[in-house]
Amino acid sequence: FVNTASMFAAIEAATAAELPTVWNIREGSGQYAGLNDLPPELRADAISAFAHANAVVLVSRASEKAWRKAGAEGDFVQIPNALTPLEQTAVIDRDEVRAKFDLDPEDICILNLGTIATRKGQIDLLLAIRDLPSAVSDSLVVWFVGGQDEAYRKRLDKLANDLPAEVRARMRFWGPVEHPAAHLAACDIVCLTSREESYPRVILEAMAHRRAI
């Protein structure tokens, strides 16, 4: 079992060892999988590896279309993202978690859930907040939940430093959170800023909590 497109060498190694392989690719194209940054010969190896896997698992037909357009051929299988039954039925007291997070009733909490990285596009959220009138931005609480690419985080910090102090003080980077259900229940808006997504699970989570998207 091989996870992510960048691990194409593992498919090649398993093929050479005559081992069956299942390749689970989360990325929707080579651009954000890092393949476009490879030397041409390695990029060609990555694309040819698709034909060597016994099954290439993708989360959407759009992903298959994008990879085929890039020249990939293989045994593609679509398995869409889904929530567990517990995630779909969990009941969380919204007022209770908002109080726990020190959110006032008039606060508008925006949640961005996902790895802080270029392809996730969180910088666009900060740019949008920068252009809001203060009557709106002063009521915002902005949460970023997820792991981070350090270089991209520095870009966010630099832009955040140009925002009004009142806005910066109400902005929080939580880092990775294993179970973000409480954050989803407490927020008012889930903001998806990704430049590319195959089948974003965060949309399903936001729908389950009946949050605005």
Short mmCIF file of C-alpha atoms in Angstrom, two decimals:
data_model
loop_
_atom_site.label_atom_id
_atom_site.label_comp_id
_atom_site.label_asym_id
_atom_site.label_seq_id
_atom_site.Cartn_x
_atom_site.Cartn_y
_atom_site.Cartn_z
CA PHE A 1 0.00 0.00 0.00
CA VAL A 2 1.49 3.31 -1.12
CA ASN A 3 0.15 6.73 -0.11
CA THR A 4 0.50 10.00 -2.13
CA ALA A 5 1.76 10.55 -5.66
CA SER A 6 5.26 11.54 -4.56
CA MET A 7 5.89 7.93 -3.43
CA PHE A 8 5.95 6.61 -7.01
CA ALA A 9 9.39 5.06 -6.41
CA ALA A 10 7.77 2.64 -3.94
CA ILE A 11 5.46 1.43 -6.72
CA GLU A 12 8.47 0.86 -8.95
CA ALA A 13 10.34 -1.00 -6.20
CA ALA A 14 7.35 -3.22 -5.42
CA THR A 15 6.87 -3.97 -9.10
CA ALA A 16 10.51 -4.99 -9.41
CA ALA A 17 10.01 -7.28 -6.41
CA GLU A 18 6.88 -8.72 -8.06
CA LEU A 19 4.65 -7.54 -5.21
CA PRO A 20 1.03 -6.41 -5.75
CA THR A 21 0.39 -2.73 -5.06
CA VAL A 22 -2.45 -0.39 -4.20
CA TRP A 23 -1.62 3.28 -4.73
CA ASN A 24 -3.76 5.77 -2.81
CA ILE A 25 -3.32 9.22 -4.34
CA ARG A 26 -4.88 12.17 -2.53
CA GLU A 27 -3.59 14.89 -4.85
CA GLY A 28 -5.68 15.94 -7.82
CA SER A 29 -2.78 16.63 -10.17
CA GLY A 30 0.98 16.59 -10.49
CA GLN A 31 1.30 20.31 -9.82
CA TYR A 32 0.42 20.07 -6.14
CA ALA A 33 1.86 16.59 -5.72
CA GLY A 34 5.31 18.05 -6.37
CA LEU A 35 5.81 16.06 -9.57
CA ASN A 36 6.07 19.15 -11.74
CA ASP A 37 9.17 20.16 -9.80
CA LEU A 38 10.99 16.94 -10.66
CA PRO A 39 13.54 16.61 -13.47
CA PRO A 40 11.83 15.51 -16.72
CA GLU A 41 13.16 11.96 -16.52
CA LEU A 42 11.87 11.45 -12.97
CA ARG A 43 8.55 13.02 -13.83
CA ALA A 44 8.23 10.53 -16.68
CA ASP A 45 9.00 7.69 -14.23
CA ALA A 46 6.26 8.95 -11.90
CA ILE A 47 3.67 8.98 -14.68
CA SER A 48 4.68 5.55 -15.96
CA ALA A 49 4.32 4.12 -12.43
CA PHE A 50 0.54 4.48 -12.72
CA ALA A 51 0.46 1.60 -15.18
CA HIS A 52 2.46 -0.64 -12.81
CA ALA A 53 0.12 -0.38 -9.79
CA ASN A 54 -2.55 -3.04 -9.48
CA ALA A 55 -5.01 -0.35 -8.42
CA VAL A 56 -4.78 3.43 -8.26
CA VAL A 57 -7.30 4.72 -5.72
CA LEU A 58 -8.58 8.27 -6.20
CA VAL A 59 -11.34 10.17 -4.41
CA SER A 60 -13.07 11.59 -7.48
CA ARG A 61 -13.57 11.23 -11.22
CA ALA A 62 -12.18 14.73 -11.61
CA SER A 63 -8.86 13.46 -10.22
CA GLU A 64 -8.78 10.62 -12.72
CA LYS A 65 -9.49 13.04 -15.54
CA ALA A 66 -6.65 15.33 -14.41
CA TRP A 67 -4.12 12.50 -14.10
CA ARG A 68 -5.09 11.02 -17.47
CA LYS A 69 -4.66 14.47 -19.00
CA ALA A 70 -1.12 14.43 -17.56
CA GLY A 71 -0.48 11.16 -19.39
CA ALA A 72 -1.16 8.66 -16.62
CA GLU A 73 -2.73 5.33 -17.53
CA GLY A 74 -3.71 2.65 -15.05
CA ASP A 75 -6.39 0.74 -13.22
CA PHE A 76 -8.19 3.66 -11.59
CA VAL A 77 -10.71 3.15 -8.79
CA GLN A 78 -12.81 5.90 -7.21
CA ILE A 79 -13.50 5.69 -3.46
CA PRO A 80 -15.00 9.04 -2.35
CA ASN A 81 -14.25 10.48 1.05
CA ALA A 82 -16.84 9.81 3.74
CA LEU A 83 -17.46 10.45 7.42
CA THR A 84 -17.73 7.71 10.01
CA PRO A 85 -21.19 7.09 11.50
CA LEU A 86 -20.00 8.69 14.74
CA GLU A 87 -18.85 11.82 12.90
CA GLN A 88 -22.22 12.05 11.18
CA THR A 89 -24.31 11.67 14.33
CA ALA A 90 -22.19 13.21 17.10
CA VAL A 91 -24.09 15.85 19.06
CA ILE A 92 -22.02 18.69 20.49
CA ASP A 93 -23.47 21.52 22.56
CA ARG A 94 -22.56 24.58 20.49
CA ASP A 95 -23.10 27.09 23.28
CA GLU A 96 -20.94 25.01 25.59
CA VAL A 97 -17.97 24.76 23.22
CA ARG A 98 -18.19 28.44 22.28
CA ALA A 99 -18.02 29.32 25.95
CA LYS A 100 -15.05 26.98 26.34
CA PHE A 101 -13.27 28.82 23.52
CA ASP A 102 -14.19 32.24 25.01
CA LEU A 103 -16.31 33.19 22.00
CA ASP A 104 -18.87 35.91 22.61
CA PRO A 105 -22.34 35.64 21.04
CA GLU A 106 -21.56 38.50 18.65
CA ASP A 107 -18.25 36.99 17.51
CA ILE A 108 -18.12 35.62 13.96
CA CYS A 109 -15.67 32.74 13.99
CA ILE A 110 -14.12 31.67 10.69
CA LEU A 111 -12.45 28.26 10.64
CA ASN A 112 -9.87 27.20 8.06
CA LEU A 113 -9.22 23.49 8.49
CA GLY A 114 -6.25 21.88 6.72
CA THR A 115 -2.49 21.86 6.38
CA ILE A 116 -1.05 25.36 6.12
CA ALA A 117 0.65 25.17 2.75
CA THR A 118 0.74 26.87 -0.65
CA ARG A 119 -1.83 24.59 -2.26
CA LYS A 120 -4.25 25.24 0.61
CA GLY A 121 -4.20 28.97 -0.13
CA GLN A 122 -4.76 30.33 3.39
CA ILE A 123 -3.10 33.57 2.34
CA ASP A 124 -6.23 34.41 0.34
CA LEU A 125 -8.28 34.46 3.54
CA LEU A 126 -5.93 36.98 5.13
CA LEU A 127 -6.01 39.13 1.99
CA ALA A 128 -9.81 39.10 2.07
CA ILE A 129 -9.86 40.07 5.76
CA ARG A 130 -7.41 42.88 5.08
CA ASP A 131 -9.87 44.44 2.63
CA LEU A 132 -12.90 44.24 4.93
CA PRO A 133 -14.22 47.38 6.62
CA SER A 134 -13.31 47.52 10.30
CA ALA A 135 -16.99 47.29 11.27
CA VAL A 136 -16.86 43.72 9.95
CA SER A 137 -13.28 42.65 10.62
CA ASP A 138 -13.41 43.76 14.26
CA SER A 139 -16.07 41.13 14.96
CA LEU A 140 -14.10 38.27 13.39
CA VAL A 141 -12.30 35.47 15.16
CA VAL A 142 -10.11 33.54 12.73
CA TRP A 143 -8.86 30.02 13.41
CA PHE A 144 -6.36 27.99 11.42
CA VAL A 145 -6.35 24.31 12.35
CA GLY A 146 -3.78 21.94 10.86
CA GLY A 147 -0.10 21.17 10.44
CA GLN A 148 2.04 23.63 8.60
CA ASP A 149 4.76 24.21 6.07
CA GLU A 150 7.15 26.53 7.90
CA ALA A 151 8.05 28.66 4.87
CA TYR A 152 4.41 29.26 4.00
CA ARG A 153 3.55 29.98 7.62
CA LYS A 154 6.17 32.74 7.61
CA ARG A 155 4.41 34.31 4.63
CA LEU A 156 1.15 34.26 6.55
CA ASP A 157 2.78 35.78 9.62
CA LYS A 158 4.27 38.59 7.52
CA LEU A 159 0.87 39.43 6.06
CA ALA A 160 -0.85 39.09 9.43
CA ASN A 161 1.56 41.66 10.89
CA ASP A 162 0.11 44.21 8.45
CA LEU A 163 -3.41 43.66 9.74
CA PRO A 164 -4.90 45.87 12.46
CA ALA A 165 -3.84 44.87 15.96
CA GLU A 166 -7.45 44.10 16.90
CA VAL A 167 -7.68 41.56 14.08
CA ARG A 168 -4.31 39.97 14.84
CA ALA A 169 -5.26 39.53 18.48
CA ARG A 170 -8.30 37.49 17.44
CA MET A 171 -6.40 35.20 15.11
CA ARG A 172 -5.16 31.81 16.29
CA PHE A 173 -3.08 29.03 14.78
CA TRP A 174 -4.04 25.84 16.60
CA GLY A 175 -1.64 23.46 14.90
CA PRO A 176 -2.73 19.86 14.25
CA VAL A 177 -5.94 18.80 16.01
CA GLU A 178 -6.75 15.10 15.86
CA HIS A 179 -10.49 15.55 16.39
CA PRO A 180 -11.62 19.05 15.29
CA ALA A 181 -15.31 18.44 15.98
CA ALA A 182 -15.41 21.03 18.77
CA HIS A 183 -13.86 23.67 16.51
CA LEU A 184 -16.38 22.86 13.79
CA ALA A 185 -19.25 23.11 16.25
CA ALA A 186 -18.03 26.41 17.67
CA CYS A 187 -17.30 28.25 14.43
CA ASP A 188 -19.79 30.16 12.28
CA ILE A 189 -18.15 29.80 8.87
CA VAL A 190 -15.88 27.11 7.41
CA CYS A 191 -13.65 28.71 4.79
CA LEU A 192 -12.05 26.45 2.18
CA THR A 193 -9.24 28.34 0.45
CA SER A 194 -7.54 25.46 -1.36
CA ARG A 195 -6.18 26.15 -4.84
CA GLU A 196 -7.01 22.56 -5.71
CA GLU A 197 -8.93 19.76 -3.99
CA SER A 198 -10.09 16.42 -5.33
CA TYR A 199 -12.92 15.81 -2.88
CA PRO A 200 -12.44 17.93 0.24
CA ARG A 201 -13.40 16.06 3.38
CA VAL A 202 -13.71 19.33 5.29
CA ILE A 203 -16.83 20.13 3.26
CA LEU A 204 -18.46 16.93 4.51
CA GLU A 205 -17.46 17.81 8.08
CA ALA A 206 -18.87 21.32 7.76
CA MET A 207 -22.13 19.96 6.34
CA ALA A 208 -22.41 17.44 9.19
CA HIS A 209 -22.16 20.33 11.67
CA ARG A 210 -24.49 22.52 9.59
CA ARG A 211 -21.95 25.27 9.27
CA ALA A 212 -21.93 27.93 6.57
CA ILE A 213 -19.29 27.22 3.91
#
